[in-house]
Short mmCIF file of C-alpha atoms in Angstrom, two decimals:
data_model
loop_
_atom_site.label_atom_id
_atom_site.label_comp_id
_atom_site.label_asym_id
_atom_site.label_seq_id
_atom_site.Cartn_x
_atom_site.Cartn_y
_atom_site.Cartn_z
CA MET A 1 117.78 81.88 98.98
CA TYR A 2 122.06 81.01 99.06
CA ILE A 3 123.97 78.11 99.71
CA PHE A 4 127.49 78.60 100.54
CA THR A 5 129.35 74.97 100.14
CA ASN A 6 131.98 73.35 99.40
CA GLY A 7 133.67 74.73 100.95
CA ARG A 8 135.74 74.31 104.93
CA VAL A 9 133.18 77.01 107.04
CA ILE A 10 134.67 78.62 109.82
CA THR A 11 131.93 79.90 111.97
CA ARG A 12 133.26 81.61 114.97
CA ASP A 13 130.38 80.20 116.85
CA SER A 14 132.00 78.31 120.05
CA GLU A 15 129.54 75.46 120.40
CA ASN A 16 130.10 74.90 115.68
CA PRO A 17 133.37 75.81 116.04
CA TYR A 18 134.41 74.36 112.06
CA PHE A 19 133.07 72.55 109.70
CA GLU A 20 135.11 70.42 107.20
CA LYS A 21 132.22 69.73 104.10
CA GLY A 22 130.07 71.96 105.22
CA ALA A 23 127.73 75.00 104.28
CA VAL A 24 126.10 78.27 105.03
CA VAL A 25 122.41 78.56 103.80
CA THR A 26 121.17 82.62 103.30
CA ASP A 27 117.10 84.01 103.55
CA GLY A 28 117.59 87.94 102.96
CA ASP A 29 119.77 88.87 105.40
CA ILE A 30 119.74 86.37 108.12
CA ILE A 31 121.75 83.20 107.97
CA LEU A 32 119.11 80.32 107.90
CA ALA A 33 121.40 77.75 109.10
CA VAL A 34 125.18 76.37 109.24
CA GLY A 35 126.17 73.69 109.04
CA LYS A 36 127.17 70.35 106.98
CA GLU A 37 127.06 70.23 103.45
CA ASP A 38 125.20 66.79 102.66
CA LYS A 39 122.19 67.59 104.62
CA LEU A 40 121.45 71.31 103.81
CA ARG A 41 122.27 70.27 100.76
CA LYS A 42 119.20 68.02 101.00
CA ALA A 43 117.43 70.62 103.12
CA TYR A 44 117.49 73.11 100.62
CA PRO A 45 117.54 71.54 97.37
CA ASP A 46 116.38 75.01 95.91
CA ALA A 47 118.78 77.85 97.09
CA THR A 48 120.67 79.16 94.43
CA VAL A 49 124.28 77.72 95.01
CA ILE A 50 127.47 80.08 95.93
CA ASP A 51 130.39 77.59 94.97
CA ALA A 52 132.93 77.84 97.45
CA HIS A 53 135.69 75.99 95.66
CA GLY A 54 137.06 73.35 98.32
CA GLN A 55 138.20 76.48 99.56
CA VAL A 56 137.24 78.78 103.19
CA ILE A 57 134.25 80.18 104.21
CA MET A 58 133.74 82.51 106.82
CA PRO A 59 132.44 85.76 108.47
CA ALA A 60 133.02 88.98 106.57
CA PHE A 61 135.76 91.28 108.37
CA ILE A 62 134.41 94.52 109.93
CA ASN A 63 136.88 97.58 110.30
CA THR A 64 136.14 100.43 113.43
CA HIS A 65 138.15 103.14 112.21
CA THR A 66 139.29 104.36 108.86
CA HIS A 67 138.95 107.61 106.49
CA ILE A 68 137.22 107.28 103.38
CA TYR A 69 138.81 111.08 102.53
CA SER A 70 142.87 109.15 102.40
CA GLY A 71 140.65 106.70 99.34
CA LEU A 72 142.19 108.70 96.25
CA ALA A 73 145.83 109.09 98.37
CA ARG A 74 147.30 106.28 97.12
CA GLY A 75 151.13 106.86 95.28
CA LEU A 76 150.37 110.24 96.26
CA SER A 77 153.75 112.83 96.72
CA ILE A 78 153.10 116.86 97.68
CA ASN A 79 155.85 118.84 96.72
CA GLY A 80 157.98 120.20 99.37
CA TYR A 81 156.64 117.07 101.50
CA ASN A 82 159.09 116.12 103.83
CA PRO A 83 157.69 115.63 107.45
CA THR A 84 159.79 114.71 110.49
CA ASN A 85 157.00 114.51 113.32
CA PHE A 86 153.35 113.77 113.50
CA TYR A 87 152.19 117.28 113.20
CA GLU A 88 154.44 118.11 110.03
CA ILE A 89 152.75 114.77 108.62
CA LEU A 90 149.11 115.72 109.35
CA ASP A 91 149.88 119.10 108.37
CA GLY A 92 151.83 118.58 104.90
CA MET A 93 149.62 116.16 104.25
CA TRP A 94 146.34 115.07 105.48
CA TRP A 95 145.13 118.13 105.93
CA LYS A 96 146.32 120.05 102.60
CA LEU A 97 144.54 116.91 101.08
CA ASP A 98 141.35 117.06 102.83
CA ARG A 99 141.02 121.00 102.74
CA ASN A 100 141.23 120.28 98.64
CA LEU A 101 139.38 117.60 98.49
CA SER A 102 135.70 119.21 96.77
CA LEU A 103 132.76 117.03 97.23
CA GLU A 104 133.10 115.26 93.48
CA GLY A 105 136.57 114.03 95.56
CA THR A 106 134.74 112.52 98.70
CA ARG A 107 132.46 110.89 96.63
CA TYR A 108 135.16 109.15 94.72
CA SER A 109 137.25 108.68 97.41
CA ALA A 110 134.07 106.43 98.79
CA TYR A 111 133.79 104.61 95.81
CA ALA A 112 137.53 103.73 96.21
CA THR A 113 137.66 102.95 100.28
CA TYR A 114 134.04 100.43 99.12
CA LEU A 115 135.47 98.55 96.17
CA GLU A 116 138.45 97.77 98.01
CA CYS A 117 136.46 96.76 101.73
CA ILE A 118 134.70 94.40 98.66
CA ARG A 119 137.72 92.88 97.38
CA ASN A 120 139.05 92.37 101.30
CA GLY A 121 135.70 90.76 102.33
CA VAL A 122 134.97 94.13 104.63
CA THR A 123 131.52 94.56 105.00
CA THR A 124 131.12 96.96 107.75
CA ILE A 125 133.11 100.17 109.01
CA PHE A 126 132.99 103.26 111.15
CA ASP A 127 134.20 106.08 109.11
CA HIS A 128 135.50 109.30 110.75
CA HIS A 129 135.99 111.96 107.60
CA ALA A 130 136.93 115.43 106.59
CA SER A 131 137.01 117.22 103.15
CA TYR A 132 137.19 120.96 104.90
CA LYS A 133 136.64 122.22 100.87
CA GLU A 134 133.38 121.50 101.46
CA ILE A 135 131.91 119.85 103.76
CA PRO A 136 128.26 120.13 104.02
CA SER A 137 126.62 117.33 102.24
CA SER A 138 130.13 115.24 102.18
CA LEU A 139 128.35 112.85 104.79
CA PHE A 140 125.68 112.28 102.62
CA GLU A 141 127.30 111.68 99.60
CA ILE A 142 129.20 108.80 101.13
CA ALA A 143 126.51 107.56 102.67
CA GLU A 144 124.67 107.57 98.76
CA VAL A 145 127.86 105.22 97.66
CA ALA A 146 127.47 103.58 100.93
CA LYS A 147 123.84 101.85 99.58
CA GLU A 148 125.04 101.61 95.90
CA THR A 149 127.92 99.37 96.73
CA GLY A 150 126.41 97.54 100.24
CA ILE A 151 128.81 97.94 102.59
CA ARG A 152 127.62 98.62 106.29
CA SER A 153 128.77 102.06 107.67
CA CYS A 154 128.79 104.39 110.66
CA LEU A 155 129.86 108.03 109.45
CA CYS A 156 130.84 110.70 111.02
CA TYR A 157 132.37 114.49 110.37
CA GLU A 158 135.54 115.07 111.73
CA VAL A 159 134.90 119.13 113.40
CA SER A 160 137.72 121.29 114.51
CA ASP A 161 139.25 124.51 114.69
CA ARG A 162 142.11 123.68 112.79
CA ASP A 163 140.89 126.04 110.08
CA GLY A 164 138.46 128.75 111.27
CA GLU A 165 135.67 128.88 113.22
CA GLU A 166 133.17 128.92 110.09
CA LYS A 167 134.50 125.68 109.31
CA CYS A 168 133.95 124.30 112.10
CA ASP A 169 130.58 125.42 112.54
CA GLN A 170 130.04 123.66 108.90
CA ALA A 171 131.49 120.31 110.60
CA ILE A 172 129.20 120.73 113.56
CA LYS A 173 126.01 120.92 111.31
CA GLU A 174 126.67 118.15 109.42
CA ASN A 175 127.30 116.06 112.21
CA ILE A 176 123.84 117.46 112.87
CA ASP A 177 122.10 117.09 110.05
CA PHE A 178 123.75 114.18 109.03
CA ILE A 179 122.45 112.08 112.92
CA THR A 180 118.86 113.39 112.15
CA TYR A 181 119.16 111.71 108.65
CA THR A 182 119.90 108.26 109.57
CA LYS A 183 117.74 108.30 113.10
CA GLU A 184 114.73 109.20 110.74
CA LEU A 185 116.16 106.44 108.23
CA ASP A 186 116.42 103.88 110.59
CA SER A 187 118.21 101.97 108.77
CA ASP A 188 120.94 98.99 110.07
CA MET A 189 123.21 99.32 107.19
CA LEU A 190 123.94 103.13 108.26
CA LYS A 191 124.09 105.03 111.07
CA ALA A 192 125.96 107.98 112.71
CA MET A 193 128.19 109.22 115.19
CA PHE A 194 129.33 112.83 116.34
CA GLY A 195 133.32 112.88 114.57
CA MET A 196 135.66 115.21 116.03
CA HIS A 197 139.79 115.51 115.36
CA ALA A 198 142.50 115.47 118.03
CA LEU A 199 142.08 116.98 120.98
CA PHE A 200 145.25 119.61 120.58
CA THR A 201 142.90 120.93 117.25
CA ILE A 202 139.84 121.48 119.76
CA SER A 203 138.94 124.39 122.14
CA ASP A 204 136.43 124.37 125.38
CA LYS A 205 134.14 126.81 123.31
CA THR A 206 134.20 124.05 120.55
CA PHE A 207 133.53 121.25 123.04
CA GLU A 208 130.85 123.32 124.56
CA LYS A 209 129.43 123.87 120.95
CA CYS A 210 129.64 120.14 119.66
CA VAL A 211 127.62 118.87 123.42
CA LYS A 212 125.27 121.10 123.00
CA ALA A 213 124.49 120.26 119.32
CA ASN A 214 125.05 117.09 119.50
CA ASP A 215 122.20 116.92 123.23
CA ASN A 216 123.60 113.39 123.66
CA ARG A 217 121.56 111.85 120.31
CA ALA A 218 124.73 109.81 119.57
CA GLY A 219 128.30 108.87 120.94
CA TYR A 220 131.36 109.86 119.88
CA HIS A 221 134.05 108.70 117.03
CA ILE A 222 137.09 111.11 118.06
CA HIS A 223 141.13 110.32 118.31
CA ILE A 224 142.95 111.02 120.92
CA CYS A 225 146.73 110.92 122.13
CA GLU A 226 147.93 109.58 119.21
CA GLY A 227 150.78 111.89 119.21
CA LEU A 228 152.34 113.76 121.51
CA ASN A 229 150.35 116.73 121.01
CA ASP A 230 147.27 115.62 123.08
CA VAL A 231 148.84 115.46 126.32
CA ILE A 232 151.48 118.24 125.85
CA ASP A 233 148.43 120.68 125.25
CA SER A 234 146.20 119.03 127.00
CA ARG A 235 148.67 119.89 130.26
CA ASP A 236 150.34 123.26 129.27
CA ASN A 237 146.37 124.90 128.29
CA TYR A 238 144.11 123.04 130.25
CA HIS A 239 146.02 121.59 133.14
CA MET A 240 144.65 118.43 133.21
CA LEU A 241 144.90 114.90 131.15
CA PRO A 242 143.43 114.26 127.83
CA VAL A 243 140.99 112.02 129.14
CA GLU A 244 139.85 114.20 131.58
CA ARG A 245 139.05 116.89 129.19
CA LEU A 246 137.26 114.08 127.42
CA GLU A 247 135.42 113.24 130.91
CA LYS A 248 134.76 117.26 131.81
CA TRP A 249 132.94 117.45 128.79
CA GLY A 250 130.88 114.11 129.02
CA ILE A 251 131.93 112.30 125.91
CA LEU A 252 133.39 108.80 127.32
CA GLY A 253 130.37 106.67 127.62
CA GLU A 254 130.08 102.69 125.87
CA ARG A 255 129.02 105.19 122.58
CA THR A 256 131.98 106.57 122.12
CA ILE A 257 134.68 105.29 120.70
CA LEU A 258 137.77 106.70 121.48
CA GLY A 259 140.61 106.19 117.83
CA HIS A 260 144.16 105.29 118.80
CA CYS A 261 145.01 105.89 122.37
CA ILE A 262 148.83 105.32 122.46
CA HIS A 263 149.91 108.13 124.97
CA LEU A 264 148.10 107.31 128.54
CA THR A 265 148.56 107.14 131.60
CA GLU A 266 146.98 103.71 134.00
CA PRO A 267 144.40 106.01 135.32
CA GLU A 268 143.27 106.99 132.25
CA MET A 269 142.76 103.90 131.52
CA ASP A 270 140.98 103.60 134.29
CA LYS A 271 138.53 105.87 133.52
CA ILE A 272 137.61 104.77 130.11
CA ALA A 273 137.27 101.06 131.56
CA SER A 274 135.14 102.15 134.60
CA SER A 275 132.71 104.52 131.43
CA ASN A 276 132.91 101.72 129.20
CA THR A 277 134.09 103.57 126.19
CA MET A 278 135.45 101.82 123.53
CA VAL A 279 139.17 102.19 122.05
CA VAL A 280 140.45 101.25 118.04
CA ASN A 281 144.14 100.36 117.73
CA ASN A 282 145.14 101.13 114.16
CA PRO A 283 149.01 99.13 114.34
CA GLU A 284 150.16 99.60 111.40
CA SER A 285 148.93 103.73 111.19
CA ASN A 286 150.90 103.99 113.96
CA MET A 287 153.88 102.13 113.27
CA GLY A 288 154.09 104.52 109.59
CA ASN A 289 153.54 108.17 112.15
CA ALA A 290 156.39 106.58 114.36
CA VAL A 291 153.41 107.68 117.58
CA GLY A 292 154.61 104.78 119.03
CA CYS A 293 152.63 101.73 120.47
CA SER A 294 149.33 101.24 121.97
CA PRO A 295 149.01 99.94 125.37
CA ILE A 296 147.05 97.01 124.54
CA LEU A 297 148.42 94.36 126.86
CA LYS A 298 147.71 97.34 129.60
CA MET A 299 143.43 97.82 128.49
CA TYR A 300 142.77 94.07 128.29
CA GLU A 301 143.25 93.72 131.73
CA LYS A 302 141.44 96.41 132.42
CA GLY A 303 138.63 95.11 130.50
CA ILE A 304 138.50 97.75 127.86
CA LEU A 305 136.65 97.03 124.78
CA LEU A 306 139.71 96.96 122.34
CA GLY A 307 138.89 97.40 118.41
CA LEU A 308 141.30 96.76 115.57
CA GLY A 309 141.09 99.56 112.37
CA THR A 310 143.14 100.43 110.11
CA ASP A 311 143.23 104.28 110.16
CA ALA A 312 142.70 103.48 106.15
CA TYR A 313 146.37 102.61 105.75
CA THR A 314 145.09 99.11 104.10
CA HIS A 315 141.37 97.41 103.99
CA ASP A 316 143.21 94.34 104.77
CA MET A 317 141.84 93.25 108.01
CA LEU A 318 144.23 90.32 107.79
CA GLU A 319 147.23 92.56 106.97
CA SER A 320 146.05 94.43 110.01
CA LEU A 321 145.96 91.80 112.40
CA LYS A 322 149.51 90.38 112.09
CA VAL A 323 151.18 93.78 112.64
CA ALA A 324 148.93 94.13 115.51
CA LEU A 325 150.62 90.96 116.74
CA THR A 326 154.26 91.32 115.92
CA ILE A 327 153.78 95.69 117.21
CA GLN A 328 152.70 94.13 120.60
CA ARG A 329 155.95 91.62 120.71
CA HIS A 330 158.22 93.92 119.97
CA ASN A 331 157.53 96.35 122.33
CA ALA A 332 157.07 94.61 125.18
CA GLY A 333 160.24 92.65 124.29
CA MET A 334 158.46 89.36 125.01
CA PRO A 335 157.67 86.63 122.21
CA ASN A 336 154.74 84.56 124.03
CA VAL A 337 151.82 88.56 124.34
CA GLY A 338 149.75 89.18 122.37
CA TRP A 339 148.08 87.02 120.84
CA VAL A 340 144.50 86.14 122.68
CA GLU A 341 144.62 90.26 122.56
CA VAL A 342 144.42 90.99 119.09
CA THR A 343 142.86 88.05 117.93
CA ASP A 344 139.82 88.85 120.21
CA MET A 345 139.94 92.48 118.67
CA LEU A 346 139.31 91.51 115.09
CA PHE A 347 137.38 88.53 115.48
CA LYS A 348 135.11 89.13 118.44
CA ASN A 349 135.41 93.02 119.68
CA ASN A 350 134.74 94.06 116.59
CA PRO A 351 131.08 92.78 116.04
CA ALA A 352 130.80 93.74 120.13
CA ILE A 353 131.36 97.08 119.06
CA ALA A 354 129.53 97.20 115.55
CA LYS A 355 126.56 95.69 117.74
CA ARG A 356 126.82 98.90 120.09
CA CYS A 357 126.59 101.16 117.07
CA PHE A 358 123.90 99.61 115.10
CA GLY A 359 121.67 96.44 116.79
CA SER A 360 123.04 93.84 114.69
CA ASP A 361 124.04 90.41 115.21
CA LEU A 362 127.23 90.42 113.41
CA GLY A 363 130.80 88.48 113.02
CA VAL A 364 129.55 84.42 113.00
CA LEU A 365 128.11 82.21 111.33
CA LYS A 366 125.28 81.03 112.94
CA LYS A 367 120.96 80.66 112.48
CA GLY A 368 119.54 84.46 113.14
CA MET A 369 122.89 86.30 112.32
CA LYS A 370 123.23 88.21 109.76
CA ALA A 371 124.31 86.83 106.35
CA ASP A 372 127.94 88.74 106.26
CA ILE A 373 130.14 86.09 104.52
CA ILE A 374 132.81 85.56 102.59
CA VAL A 375 134.80 83.03 100.50
CA ILE A 376 138.57 83.31 100.81
CA ASP A 377 140.88 81.36 98.83
CA TYR A 378 143.33 79.05 101.22
CA LEU A 379 144.32 75.48 100.17
CA PRO A 380 146.15 74.25 103.85
CA PHE A 381 149.49 72.35 103.19
CA THR A 382 149.48 71.40 106.73
CA PRO A 383 146.81 70.59 109.22
CA PHE A 384 143.60 72.60 109.50
CA SER A 385 141.03 72.56 112.54
CA ASP A 386 139.03 74.38 114.52
CA GLN A 387 142.12 74.33 117.14
CA ASN A 388 144.39 76.06 114.99
CA ILE A 389 142.49 78.70 112.63
CA ASP A 390 143.92 81.93 113.62
CA GLY A 391 147.71 80.39 113.50
CA HIS A 392 146.56 79.84 109.45
CA MET A 393 145.26 83.04 109.45
CA ILE A 394 148.10 84.85 110.58
CA PHE A 395 150.79 83.18 109.21
CA GLY A 396 148.78 81.98 105.64
CA MET A 397 145.76 84.08 104.95
CA ASN A 398 145.69 87.71 103.32
CA GLY A 399 142.61 89.80 102.33
CA ARG A 400 143.03 89.82 98.72
CA GLY A 401 142.21 86.15 98.68
CA VAL A 402 138.59 87.39 99.35
CA ARG A 403 136.99 85.37 96.20
CA THR A 404 133.64 86.28 97.16
CA THR A 405 131.73 89.03 99.58
CA MET A 406 128.20 89.30 100.74
CA ALA A 407 127.22 91.52 103.25
CA ASN A 408 123.80 91.67 104.67
CA GLY A 409 122.46 89.17 102.62
CA ARG A 410 123.56 90.56 99.24
CA LEU A 411 126.43 89.75 97.10
CA LEU A 412 128.72 91.94 96.20
CA TYR A 413 131.49 90.11 94.86
CA ARG A 414 131.52 86.78 93.25
CA ASP A 415 135.03 84.41 91.92
CA ARG A 416 136.50 88.17 91.50
CA ALA A 417 134.02 89.96 89.82
CA PHE A 418 131.89 92.48 91.14
CA VAL A 419 128.02 91.55 90.86
CA ASP A 420 126.31 94.66 90.32
CA LEU A 421 128.56 97.67 90.31
CA ASP A 422 130.65 98.49 86.65
CA GLU A 423 134.29 98.50 88.10
CA GLU A 424 135.76 99.38 84.90
CA LYS A 425 133.66 102.74 84.90
CA ILE A 426 133.87 103.40 89.27
CA SER A 427 137.97 103.02 88.40
CA ALA A 428 138.39 105.66 85.28
CA ASP A 429 135.75 108.13 86.52
CA THR A 430 137.77 107.73 90.41
CA LEU A 431 140.94 107.92 88.31
CA LYS A 432 139.65 111.56 86.63
CA ALA A 433 138.97 112.23 90.23
CA ALA A 434 142.46 111.49 91.33
CA LYS A 435 144.13 113.53 88.59
CA LYS A 436 142.17 116.03 89.24
CA LEU A 437 142.99 116.77 93.16
CA TRP A 438 146.42 115.71 92.75
CA GLY A 439 146.49 118.70 90.57
CA ASP A 440 145.07 120.92 92.95
CA LEU A 441 147.36 119.90 95.48
CA ASN A 442 150.77 120.79 92.97
CA PRO A 443 149.90 123.20 90.64
#
């Protein structure tokens, strides 16, 4: 049993949103109590104390779209890489990287990602993996690291025709093998979806294979309309809109995540809304790839469940939140839009998306909820209360301010030190794997 104390508590519970001098008590993987510090210290005198040092205690973050396979790419430069469009970014950087990613590289990409998640207070991720050099068992490599590091993970493999039929079939099988494994495991910390890349890299023949293999056992996690490539390919080769292709193959639905969704028509948004399909926005990646701004404001109006991801551009969800707000305002040419939409995406909708996948109640500090809790360093020099919490988060806080992270009741990071992980050894081994990968990319 733990008690988080000596801090300001942000609960995200509408009935009790804030305690100036609060505490949170956990027992196993569940929150036992949230309230005033003096009362809970007396009620639970034997609980192990987690001192927040006067900082902010709040729910941990959820990232609803990322890419572990890019974990070793920080600082990477590939000879001759000078992209002028989205396809050249994919082919010249990311597809080249994953074609050189071994099982060892996948494992250390996972270590790099999960340690960064813990440092930034992210305890739940939805990953979309690709490692076309070595596909079989790649999701299982990631899963072992997820268990070791303690991060709740929903994994899938990126099916694509881009490297030929044999590799495509291996990718389909990896999804199915991992879906089978997670269903037998029946853990609320590890789940699977059926992953697919972008529509312009997937033929109807492959769609048919995927749908048949999945047999409705899992939802889909798929990129759509990130660039105009999907729009042009669907129009020229299939004589329909991208969302209509997904509808044709039964991909839409309440268990499916559509990543990016930039170049959508309004009728496509209506189909997404009516099918209760989830959408995840990745603002920094979209800006960095110069592919456009997702029509979040319009999709929000239509009642689509919108989440916030990073596409692995960062592991700091507060950074992503800031950019989500500014790009929506910039795109609309209006400085008074987007606030509710983007804060809902991170603080309300990401937990709702996680609930659909994991079946767990996350994102709120309240009795009975999962014990996913962080302490983040922030001493305000302006008034701070439940009336302006989001303003402080957008303009004052950042993920690297996290000093303590708990996931599912397990203490992972305490006062900026990993609790049961050898950070120095993991970092050294990860560096070796990165050097090998970089050497293969630039022989």
